[in-house]
Tab-separated table of C-alpha atoms in Angstrom:
chain	number	residue	atom	x	y	z
M	1	MET	CA	-10.164	9.866	1.246
M	2	THR	CA	-10.134	12.987	3.705
M	3	TRP	CA	-12.603	11.407	6.039
M	4	LEU	CA	-9.486	8.933	7.583
M	5	PRO	CA	-7.117	10.039	10.276
M	6	GLY	CA	-4.082	11.926	9.253
M	7	SER	CA	-2.066	9.400	12.033
M	8	ILE	CA	-0.691	5.879	11.451
M	9	ARG	CA	-2.030	5.521	15.468
M	10	GLY	CA	-5.473	6.965	14.106
M	11	ARG	CA	-5.615	4.604	10.845
M	12	LEU	CA	-4.889	1.534	12.896
M	13	LEU	CA	-6.989	2.194	15.708
M	14	LEU	CA	-10.197	3.119	13.491
M	15	GLY	CA	-9.410	-0.054	11.741
M	16	LEU	CA	-9.541	-2.206	14.983
M	17	VAL	CA	-12.392	-0.605	16.201
M	18	LEU	CA	-14.145	-1.338	13.028
M	19	VAL	CA	-13.299	-4.804	12.978
M	20	ILE	CA	-14.302	-5.106	16.612
M	21	VAL	CA	-17.517	-3.321	16.118
M	22	GLY	CA	-18.260	-5.400	12.964
M	23	MET	CA	-17.384	-8.315	14.465
M	24	ASN	CA	-19.410	-7.910	17.707
M	25	VAL	CA	-22.367	-6.869	15.574
M	26	ALA	CA	-22.268	-10.209	13.436
M	27	LEU	CA	-21.645	-12.427	16.644
M	28	LEU	CA	-24.360	-10.350	18.897
M	29	SER	CA	-26.904	-10.870	15.861
M	30	SER	CA	-26.209	-14.711	15.398
M	31	SER	CA	-26.371	-15.146	19.163
M	32	TYR	CA	-29.563	-13.169	19.400
M	33	ARG	CA	-31.288	-15.469	16.678
M	34	ALA	CA	-29.779	-18.561	18.253
M	35	ALA	CA	-31.057	-17.540	21.635
M	36	ARG	CA	-34.631	-16.979	20.323
M	37	HIS	CA	-34.835	-19.849	18.571
M	38	GLU	CA	-33.615	-22.081	22.043
M	39	ILE	CA	-36.497	-20.209	23.696
M	40	ASP	CA	-38.722	-20.994	21.043
M	41	GLU	CA	-37.694	-24.553	21.288
M	42	LEU	CA	-37.977	-24.289	25.505
M	43	PHE	CA	-41.251	-22.897	25.391
M	44	ASP	CA	-42.626	-25.789	22.774
M	45	ALA	CA	-41.142	-28.391	25.028
M	46	GLN	CA	-42.625	-26.521	28.019
M	47	LEU	CA	-46.459	-26.911	26.326
M	48	ALA	CA	-45.660	-30.145	25.634
M	49	GLN	CA	-44.790	-31.025	28.964
M	50	SER	CA	-47.409	-29.316	30.479
M	51	ALA	CA	-50.289	-31.114	28.065
M	52	ARG	CA	-49.099	-34.568	29.037
M	53	VAL	CA	-49.055	-33.908	32.653
M	54	LEU	CA	-52.593	-32.587	32.346
M	55	LYS	CA	-53.393	-35.738	30.448
M	56	LYS	CA	-51.980	-38.216	33.059
M	57	LEU	CA	-54.028	-36.064	35.948
M	58	LEU	CA	-57.278	-36.142	33.708
M	59	LEU	CA	-57.254	-39.856	32.438
M	60	PRO	CA	-58.849	-41.149	35.550
M	61	ALA	CA	-61.683	-38.482	35.332
M	62	THR	CA	-62.278	-39.261	31.445
M	63	GLY	CA	-62.686	-42.645	32.301
M	64	ALA	CA	-65.568	-42.175	35.161
M	65	GLY	CA	-69.411	-42.208	34.528
M	66	ASP	CA	-70.166	-39.009	34.644
M	67	VAL	CA	-67.522	-37.681	32.725
M	68	GLU	CA	-68.373	-33.881	32.695
M	69	SER	CA	-68.885	-33.744	36.684
M	70	ALA	CA	-65.631	-35.883	36.850
M	71	ILE	CA	-63.521	-33.723	34.861
M	72	ARG	CA	-64.215	-30.590	36.477
M	73	GLY	CA	-63.525	-32.045	39.612
M	74	ARG	CA	-60.178	-32.594	38.875
M	75	TRP	CA	-59.571	-29.545	36.353
M	76	ASP	CA	-58.592	-27.034	39.140
M	77	GLU	CA	-56.560	-30.107	40.696
M	78	ALA	CA	-54.519	-30.750	37.706
M	79	LEU	CA	-54.105	-27.057	36.599
M	80	GLY	CA	-52.833	-26.262	40.426
M	81	THR	CA	-50.297	-28.634	39.965
M	82	ILE	CA	-48.839	-27.058	36.392
M	83	TYR	CA	-50.005	-23.818	36.907
M	84	ALA	CA	-48.911	-21.036	38.915
M	85	GLU	CA	-51.099	-17.837	39.500
M	86	GLU	CA	-49.753	-14.457	38.608
M	87	ASP	CA	-49.370	-13.569	42.130
M	88	ASP	CA	-47.659	-16.567	43.374
M	89	PRO	CA	-44.774	-15.644	45.497
M	90	ASP	CA	-43.020	-18.920	44.438
M	91	GLY	CA	-43.252	-18.039	40.622
M	92	HIS	CA	-40.413	-16.750	38.447
M	93	GLU	CA	-40.511	-13.780	35.943
M	94	TYR	CA	-40.028	-16.291	32.898
M	95	GLU	CA	-42.321	-18.527	33.632
M	96	SER	CA	-45.353	-18.445	31.079
M	97	LYS	CA	-49.016	-18.041	31.310
M	98	ILE	CA	-50.108	-20.932	29.660
M	99	ALA	CA	-53.958	-21.803	28.836
M	100	PHE	CA	-55.653	-25.244	28.556
M	101	GLN	CA	-58.416	-26.765	26.739
M	102	LEU	CA	-59.898	-30.089	27.058
M	103	VAL	CA	-61.731	-30.507	23.677
M	104	GLY	CA	-64.313	-33.658	23.278
M	105	GLU	CA	-64.114	-35.598	20.290
M	106	ASP	CA	-67.092	-33.925	18.993
M	107	GLY	CA	-64.967	-30.437	19.001
M	108	ARG	CA	-66.659	-28.980	21.787
M	109	VAL	CA	-64.563	-27.556	24.549
M	110	ARG	CA	-65.404	-29.608	27.497
M	111	VAL	CA	-63.457	-27.177	30.262
M	112	ARG	CA	-60.893	-24.729	30.223
M	113	SER	CA	-58.573	-22.639	31.982
M	114	GLU	CA	-59.798	-18.531	32.254
M	115	SER	CA	-57.280	-17.356	30.457
M	116	ALA	CA	-58.120	-19.971	27.281
M	117	PRO	CA	-60.700	-18.532	24.410
M	118	ALA	CA	-64.146	-20.173	24.322
M	119	SER	CA	-63.626	-21.880	21.046
M	120	ARG	CA	-60.867	-24.523	20.390
M	121	PHE	CA	-57.573	-24.027	19.459
M	122	LEU	CA	-56.973	-26.025	16.867
M	123	ALA	CA	-58.907	-28.997	14.985
M	124	MET	CA	-56.042	-31.178	14.457
M	125	ASP	CA	-55.549	-34.479	16.397
M	126	ARG	CA	-51.800	-33.938	17.442
M	127	GLY	CA	-48.801	-31.416	17.350
M	128	PHE	CA	-47.933	-27.786	17.238
M	129	ALA	CA	-48.984	-25.516	15.266
M	130	ASP	CA	-49.952	-21.430	15.230
M	131	SER	CA	-53.627	-20.200	15.661
M	132	VAL	CA	-55.346	-16.796	15.569
M	133	ILE	CA	-58.541	-16.782	17.983
M	134	ASP	CA	-60.168	-13.059	17.840
M	135	THR	CA	-56.962	-11.471	16.402
M	136	VAL	CA	-55.062	-13.014	19.056
M	137	ARG	CA	-52.120	-14.894	18.218
M	138	TRP	CA	-51.517	-18.248	19.988
M	139	ARG	CA	-48.736	-20.853	19.900
M	140	VAL	CA	-50.461	-24.345	20.616
M	141	PHE	CA	-49.273	-28.051	21.219
M	142	VAL	CA	-52.535	-30.748	20.845
M	143	LEU	CA	-52.227	-34.077	22.724
M	144	PRO	CA	-54.670	-36.882	21.895
M	145	MET	CA	-56.333	-38.622	24.932
M	146	GLY	CA	-56.950	-41.627	23.480
M	147	ASP	CA	-59.927	-43.889	23.141
M	148	GLU	CA	-61.368	-41.466	21.371
M	149	ARG	CA	-61.722	-39.002	24.514
M	150	GLY	CA	-60.786	-36.069	22.776
M	151	THR	CA	-57.842	-34.002	22.890
M	152	VAL	CA	-56.145	-31.976	25.527
M	153	GLN	CA	-54.774	-28.569	23.701
M	154	VAL	CA	-52.278	-26.445	25.632
M	155	GLY	CA	-51.710	-22.651	24.243
M	156	GLN	CA	-49.411	-19.845	24.645
M	157	ARG	CA	-50.154	-16.239	23.638
M	158	LEU	CA	-47.346	-15.462	21.023
M	159	GLU	CA	-46.789	-11.652	22.326
M	160	ILE	CA	-46.272	-13.067	25.765
M	161	ARG	CA	-43.963	-15.525	24.400
M	162	GLU	CA	-42.180	-12.776	22.175
M	163	GLU	CA	-41.670	-10.423	24.887
M	164	LEU	CA	-40.020	-13.018	27.220
M	165	GLU	CA	-38.006	-13.909	24.069
M	166	ARG	CA	-36.818	-10.609	23.836
M	167	ARG	CA	-35.899	-9.747	27.477
M	168	ILE	CA	-34.162	-13.272	27.671
M	169	ALA	CA	-32.093	-12.679	24.067
M	170	ILE	CA	-31.227	-8.881	25.305
M	171	LYS	CA	-29.957	-9.944	28.737
M	172	THR	CA	-28.045	-12.591	26.958
M	173	VAL	CA	-26.112	-10.184	24.923
M	174	GLN	CA	-25.903	-7.224	27.091
M	175	LYS	CA	-22.928	-8.050	28.845
M	176	SER	CA	-21.312	-8.574	25.431
M	177	LEU	CA	-22.404	-4.621	24.854
M	178	TYR	CA	-20.808	-3.894	27.810
M	179	GLY	CA	-17.633	-5.478	26.950
M	180	LEU	CA	-17.237	-3.481	23.976
M	181	PRO	CA	-15.749	-0.271	25.021
M	182	LEU	CA	-12.972	-1.944	27.273
M	183	LEU	CA	-12.051	-3.904	24.205
M	184	ILE	CA	-11.624	-0.514	22.296
M	185	LEU	CA	-9.588	0.778	25.259
M	186	LEU	CA	-7.637	-2.148	25.118
M	187	ALA	CA	-7.066	-1.677	21.603
M	188	TRP	CA	-6.122	1.935	21.998
M	189	LEU	CA	-3.094	0.822	24.566
M	190	VAL	CA	-1.955	-1.862	22.333
M	191	VAL	CA	-1.536	0.052	19.541
M	192	GLY	CA	-0.029	2.717	21.200
M	193	ALA	CA	2.473	0.221	22.500
M	194	GLY	CA	2.849	-1.093	18.987
M	195	LEU	CA	3.792	2.129	17.375
M	196	ARG	CA	6.313	3.040	20.246
M	197	PRO	CA	9.183	2.080	18.410
M	198	LEU	CA	8.583	4.024	15.646
M	199	LYS	CA	8.199	7.238	17.664
M	200	ARG	CA	11.518	6.579	18.964
M	201	LEU	CA	12.574	6.313	15.427
M	202	THR	CA	10.879	9.575	14.401
M	203	ALA	CA	12.590	11.158	17.572
M	204	GLU	CA	15.653	10.074	16.513
M	205	ILE	CA	15.799	11.607	12.971
M	206	ARG	CA	14.031	14.644	13.825
M	207	GLU	CA	17.035	15.133	16.829
M	208	ARG	CA	19.849	14.935	13.551
M	209	SER	CA	21.255	17.841	12.290
M	210	ASP	CA	21.581	18.202	8.269
M	211	THR	CA	25.443	16.825	8.720
M	212	ARG	CA	24.683	13.559	10.307
M	213	LEU	CA	24.247	10.706	8.166
M	214	ASP	CA	25.608	7.970	10.339
M	215	PRO	CA	23.527	4.751	10.643
M	216	ILE	CA	20.532	4.772	12.687
M	217	SER	CA	21.382	3.108	16.186
M	218	LEU	CA	17.823	2.349	17.859
M	219	PRO	CA	17.556	-0.123	21.069
M	220	GLY	CA	14.860	-2.291	20.954
M	221	MET	CA	13.894	-2.222	17.243
M	222	THR	CA	11.064	-4.701	15.863
M	223	ARG	CA	11.294	-6.480	13.067
M	224	ASP	CA	8.795	-4.423	10.975
M	225	LEU	CA	11.233	-1.279	11.245
M	226	ARG	CA	14.471	-3.087	10.343
M	227	PRO	CA	13.771	-2.487	6.803
M	228	ILE	CA	12.842	1.127	7.016
M	229	VAL	CA	15.904	1.744	9.332
M	230	ALA	CA	18.009	0.112	6.582
M	231	ALA	CA	16.323	1.887	3.530
M	232	LEU	CA	17.273	5.320	5.803
M	233	ASP	CA	20.927	4.008	6.392
M	234	SER	CA	21.222	3.429	2.687
M	235	LEU	CA	19.455	6.616	2.128
M	236	PHE	CA	22.191	8.128	4.424
M	237	ALA	CA	24.986	6.288	2.520
M	238	ARG	CA	23.671	7.395	-0.778
M	239	LEU	CA	23.713	10.917	1.025
M	240	ARG	CA	27.172	11.229	2.272
M	241	ALA	CA	28.470	9.795	-1.228
M	242	ALA	CA	26.979	12.664	-3.166
M	243	TRP	CA	28.411	14.698	-0.032
M	244	ARG	CA	31.812	13.698	-0.965
M	245	ARG	CA	31.558	13.782	-4.342
M	246	GLU	CA	30.390	17.611	-4.083
M	247	ARG	CA	33.145	18.084	-1.915
M	248	ARG	CA	35.542	16.941	-4.053
M	249	PHE	CA	33.988	18.477	-7.170
M	250	ILE	CA	33.828	21.798	-5.879
M	251	ASP	CA	37.822	21.438	-4.904
M	252	GLU	CA	38.527	19.846	-8.549
M	253	ALA	CA	36.645	22.682	-9.909
M	254	ALA	CA	38.348	25.742	-7.817
M	255	HIS	CA	41.752	23.672	-8.523
M	256	GLU	CA	40.857	23.653	-12.177
M	257	LEU	CA	39.729	27.092	-13.022
M	258	ARG	CA	42.535	28.469	-11.112
M	259	THR	CA	44.974	27.734	-13.620
M	260	PRO	CA	42.973	29.321	-16.710
M	261	LEU	CA	41.982	32.427	-14.602
M	262	ALA	CA	45.861	32.845	-13.602
M	263	ALA	CA	46.579	32.692	-17.496
M	264	ILE	CA	43.914	34.938	-18.207
M	265	GLN	CA	45.355	37.208	-15.675
M	266	LEU	CA	49.039	36.945	-16.828
M	267	HIS	CA	48.453	37.548	-20.483
M	268	ALA	CA	46.106	40.418	-19.844
M	269	GLU	CA	48.803	42.290	-17.597
M	270	SER	CA	51.651	41.407	-20.281
M	271	LEU	CA	49.189	42.657	-23.052
M	272	ALA	CA	48.647	45.660	-20.928
M	273	ALA	CA	52.685	46.393	-20.612
M	274	ALA	CA	53.306	45.591	-24.481
M	275	ASN	CA	53.971	48.107	-26.599
M	276	ASP	CA	55.293	46.650	-30.325
M	277	PRO	CA	51.823	45.911	-32.229
M	278	ALA	CA	53.136	42.494	-33.104
M	279	ASP	CA	53.882	41.525	-29.789
M	280	ARG	CA	50.291	43.022	-28.534
M	281	GLU	CA	48.605	41.300	-31.197
M	282	SER	CA	50.279	37.924	-30.099
M	283	ARG	CA	49.952	38.339	-26.619
M	284	LEU	CA	45.658	39.181	-27.410
M	285	ASP	CA	45.681	36.073	-29.457
M	286	ALA	CA	47.119	34.294	-26.055
M	287	LEU	CA	44.503	35.663	-23.899
M	288	LEU	CA	41.482	35.258	-26.303
M	289	ALA	CA	42.563	31.458	-26.194
M	290	ALA	CA	43.231	31.275	-22.290
M	291	SER	CA	39.706	32.857	-22.049
M	292	ALA	CA	38.115	30.217	-24.606
M	293	ARG	CA	39.876	27.164	-22.663
M	294	GLY	CA	38.378	29.027	-19.206
M	295	SER	CA	34.969	29.493	-20.601
M	296	ARG	CA	34.623	25.728	-22.059
M	297	LEU	CA	36.130	24.640	-18.628
M	298	ALA	CA	33.071	26.985	-17.002
M	299	SER	CA	30.554	25.257	-19.404
M	300	GLN	CA	31.611	21.865	-18.868
M	301	LEU	CA	31.484	22.008	-15.120
M	302	LEU	CA	28.008	23.272	-15.499
M	303	THR	CA	27.080	20.687	-17.857
M	304	LEU	CA	28.723	17.426	-15.591
M	305	ALA	CA	26.975	19.371	-12.364
M	306	ARG	CA	23.485	18.875	-14.154
M	307	VAL	CA	24.037	15.581	-15.742
M	308	GLU	CA	24.980	14.436	-12.209
M	309	SER	CA	22.303	15.722	-10.557
M	310	ASN	CA	19.951	14.874	-12.849
M	311	GLU	CA	18.724	18.619	-13.459
M	312	ALA	CA	18.467	17.654	-17.437
M	313	GLY	CA	15.339	15.904	-16.795
M	314	ILE	CA	15.636	12.154	-18.064
M	315	GLU	CA	13.057	11.195	-19.841
M	316	LEU	CA	13.901	7.784	-21.604
M	317	ARG	CA	11.621	7.517	-24.914
M	318	PRO	CA	11.758	5.518	-28.347
M	319	LEU	CA	13.898	7.977	-30.844
M	320	ALA	CA	15.337	7.961	-34.452
M	321	LEU	CA	19.233	7.866	-33.814
M	322	GLY	CA	19.829	8.725	-37.553
M	323	PRO	CA	18.858	12.359	-37.524
M	324	LEU	CA	20.297	12.781	-34.053
M	325	LEU	CA	23.960	11.652	-35.260
M	326	ARG	CA	23.624	13.945	-38.700
M	327	GLU	CA	22.668	17.025	-36.623
M	328	GLU	CA	25.221	17.054	-34.244
M	329	THR	CA	27.574	16.314	-36.761
M	330	ALA	CA	26.271	19.077	-39.090
M	331	LEU	CA	26.613	21.598	-35.961
M	332	LEU	CA	30.717	20.308	-35.522
M	333	ALA	CA	31.404	20.386	-38.856
M	334	PRO	CA	32.621	24.318	-38.898
M	335	LEU	CA	35.112	23.020	-36.400
M	336	ALA	CA	36.460	19.885	-38.042
M	337	GLU	CA	36.674	22.456	-41.460
M	338	ARG	CA	38.981	24.522	-39.724
M	339	ASP	CA	41.283	22.458	-38.249
M	340	GLY	CA	41.500	20.409	-41.627
M	341	ILE	CA	39.692	17.471	-40.044
M	342	ASP	CA	37.631	14.972	-42.376
M	343	LEU	CA	34.421	14.658	-40.733
M	344	SER	CA	31.675	11.676	-42.163
M	345	VAL	CA	28.910	9.959	-40.721
M	346	ASP	CA	27.667	6.497	-41.769
M	347	VAL	CA	24.224	5.381	-40.594
M	348	LEU	CA	21.875	2.840	-42.175
M	349	PRO	CA	18.025	3.632	-43.315
M	350	SER	CA	16.767	0.821	-41.776
M	351	LEU	CA	18.376	1.738	-38.375
M	352	PRO	CA	15.843	0.864	-35.602
M	353	ARG	CA	14.808	3.363	-33.068
M	354	VAL	CA	16.677	3.523	-29.504
M	355	ARG	CA	15.689	4.400	-26.016
M	356	GLY	CA	17.015	7.299	-25.012
M	357	ASP	CA	16.851	11.035	-23.642
M	358	ALA	CA	17.044	13.245	-26.784
M	359	GLY	CA	18.845	16.052	-24.953
M	360	LEU	CA	21.325	13.801	-23.258
M	361	LEU	CA	22.154	11.882	-26.269
M	362	SER	CA	22.837	14.866	-28.130
M	363	LEU	CA	25.218	15.907	-25.935
M	364	LEU	CA	26.970	12.640	-25.078
M	365	ILE	CA	27.613	12.580	-29.033
M	366	ARG	CA	28.387	16.316	-29.461
M	367	ASN	CA	31.384	15.485	-26.738
M	368	LEU	CA	32.268	12.358	-28.372
M	369	ILE	CA	32.861	13.860	-31.698
M	370	ASP	CA	34.405	17.165	-30.286
M	371	ASN	CA	36.802	15.292	-28.710
M	372	ALA	CA	37.849	13.291	-31.472
M	373	ILE	CA	38.506	16.503	-33.750
M	374	ARG	CA	40.553	18.212	-30.889
M	375	HIS	CA	42.480	15.121	-30.638
M	376	SER	CA	42.779	14.342	-34.722
M	377	PRO	CA	45.673	15.844	-36.226
M	378	HIS	CA	45.758	18.531	-39.337
M	379	GLY	CA	44.394	16.570	-42.184
M	380	GLY	CA	43.226	13.305	-40.073
M	381	ALA	CA	39.719	12.068	-40.338
M	382	VAL	CA	36.901	11.463	-37.762
M	383	GLU	CA	34.075	8.851	-38.816
M	384	ILE	CA	30.707	8.342	-36.887
M	385	ALA	CA	29.007	5.547	-37.540
M	386	ALA	CA	25.869	3.367	-36.052
M	387	ARG	CA	24.986	-0.235	-36.915
M	388	VAL	CA	22.856	-2.996	-35.577
M	389	ALA	CA	24.465	-5.751	-33.233
M	390	ASP	CA	23.191	-8.189	-30.614
M	391	GLY	CA	19.879	-6.649	-30.214
M	392	GLY	CA	20.973	-3.254	-29.755
M	393	VAL	CA	22.316	0.063	-31.616
M	394	VAL	CA	26.540	0.437	-31.389
M	395	VAL	CA	27.258	3.931	-32.126
M	396	THR	CA	31.109	4.010	-32.839
M	397	VAL	CA	33.498	7.397	-33.209
M	398	ASP	CA	36.999	6.775	-34.819
M	399	ASP	CA	39.722	9.165	-34.587
M	400	GLN	CA	43.205	9.367	-36.002
M	401	GLY	CA	44.970	10.908	-32.547
M	402	PRO	CA	47.310	9.400	-30.615
M	403	GLY	CA	44.951	6.971	-28.801
M	404	ILE	CA	44.878	5.927	-25.283
M	405	PRO	CA	47.019	3.285	-23.961
M	406	ALA	CA	44.911	0.456	-22.663
M	407	ALA	CA	46.173	0.579	-18.792
M	408	GLU	CA	44.964	4.587	-18.760
M	409	ARG	CA	41.615	4.098	-20.548
M	410	GLU	CA	39.545	3.139	-17.681
M	411	ARG	CA	40.722	6.208	-15.717
M	412	MET	CA	39.725	8.501	-18.963
M	413	MET	CA	36.236	8.405	-17.249
M	414	GLU	CA	37.210	10.551	-14.169
M	415	ARG	CA	36.992	13.663	-13.982
M	416	PHE	CA	39.897	16.149	-14.991
M	417	VAL	CA	41.754	13.176	-16.140
M	418	ARG	CA	43.611	14.069	-19.241
M	419	ALA	CA	45.427	11.979	-21.503
M	420	GLY	CA	48.920	12.987	-23.661
M	421	ASN	CA	50.214	16.126	-23.143
M	422	GLY	CA	47.327	17.434	-20.691
M	423	GLU	CA	45.446	19.610	-22.992
M	424	GLY	CA	41.712	19.891	-22.769
M	425	SER	CA	39.461	20.406	-19.305
M	426	GLY	CA	39.349	16.441	-18.764
M	427	LEU	CA	35.511	16.332	-18.440
M	428	GLY	CA	34.672	15.136	-22.081
M	429	LEU	CA	34.466	11.905	-21.329
M	430	ALA	CA	33.497	12.059	-17.733
M	431	ILE	CA	30.346	13.442	-19.047
M	432	VAL	CA	29.838	11.121	-21.928
M	433	ALA	CA	30.263	8.306	-18.673
M	434	ARG	CA	27.709	9.708	-16.629
M	435	ILE	CA	24.877	10.055	-19.475
M	436	ALA	CA	25.830	6.539	-20.576
M	437	GLU	CA	25.681	5.379	-17.251
M	438	GLN	CA	21.636	7.063	-16.894
M	439	HIS	CA	20.915	5.128	-19.845
M	440	GLY	CA	22.045	1.924	-18.467
M	441	THR	CA	25.218	1.374	-20.652
M	442	HIS	CA	28.849	2.448	-20.944
M	443	VAL	CA	31.339	3.931	-23.427
M	444	GLU	CA	34.214	1.318	-24.284
M	445	LEU	CA	37.854	2.694	-25.416
M	446	SER	CA	39.471	0.949	-28.154
M	447	ASP	CA	42.123	1.267	-30.987
M	448	ASN	CA	40.829	2.157	-34.035
M	449	PRO	CA	40.090	-0.509	-36.387
M	450	ALA	CA	41.658	1.235	-39.283
M	451	GLY	CA	45.275	1.962	-37.815
M	452	ARG	CA	46.364	4.811	-35.680
M	453	GLY	CA	43.895	6.690	-33.289
M	454	LEU	CA	40.786	5.683	-31.024
M	455	ARG	CA	37.842	4.259	-31.468
M	456	THR	CA	34.892	4.912	-28.758
M	457	SER	CA	31.780	2.479	-28.571
M	458	LEU	CA	28.543	3.028	-26.942
M	459	ARG	CA	25.787	0.426	-27.011
M	460	LEU	CA	22.017	1.420	-27.014
M	461	THR	CA	18.970	-0.374	-26.362
M	462	ALA	CA	16.853	-0.863	-29.566
M	463	VAL	CA	13.145	-0.595	-29.823
M	464	ALA	CA	10.889	-2.870	-31.769
M	465	ASP	CA	8.384	-0.755	-33.910
């Protein structure tokens, strides 16, 4: 919605203005209708009151012998009592102009005021009603005189009444309209005051350097800002931890790379100095081995860095684990054959699918199998299996190597930690542990149930078809 203001303050102010204006429109509309209704009732009461006053004043005349003369003699006096002329200085702008008729029992208008029509207003005996005479609309009240002496009919032109109603109702709501800009101004000031702590927080964050990750200390913090500040402090804590891990990783990587690089340089120098062909061949083999270890270490460092920074693009989707296990086993079969290792895989045909990232699981399984091959003796065996257990799928890799003492198994998941004689890069199990963590599980190390060696187990979540 591009029409909305771009700032929180603008959106809050717009919302408040819309609410204030909407509520005022609704209240003023209701007040206007209520005012007009009450004014209608007031004018109707005035008609009835005028009719009763006129009736009281005319009753003596209607009882005299010469009725017409008596009525006409009393008429002007009666009207002067209840009806102010237009130029009366004691009048009021809201005083309505009323027309009067005295209608005989035969329906003939016996006397009337100058503003009243010549024909009678209504043929009814009593009550309120609207009447139209010569296209002029009237509001009329009829009051019987009693004893078959006719009726007093008091009328008021509706256009005059409506104009008076409109003027009175408009004046009633005008003061509310005059206060609307003041309400909007107050809303603007209140919103600004309410957002002032947020502006202070923004300034506090903006002024920080990229290395300042300590918790935020903001005086006068409101309750609404505390979750935001807590979330920011948590983010800063994670960034501090990530920064420390990165620094430690760089330091450890530099330290670990120094050894194979030094070995490569040493073997290269000795190779250059060797004169005997057999000696040169031996030193060349040592140089190639050192180069391979350095290349493997660099490759695993890059892999661990990508896994820890989530650059691998984790997408946990249902996948078939059996083909993935067979594929990785086939890829590493030449390495096992070279070292005289019997490599086997046992996967049930009915194995359910699991939730995971295919690329990362392939890397995890490859590292487990590679680690098992490298630590198994010549002529040994490495067995890979997958079975259903406790609603999930458990993958196990068994080797016949020297194993790992129970007290050291937890440390084996850390970077650059090696078992036994210190061969290898010390990153294989660290990569496996990190990928397992990203799949919501962990790797377990235990003794090989078949005897000598190590079992590595990983439990994955099964997905119902």
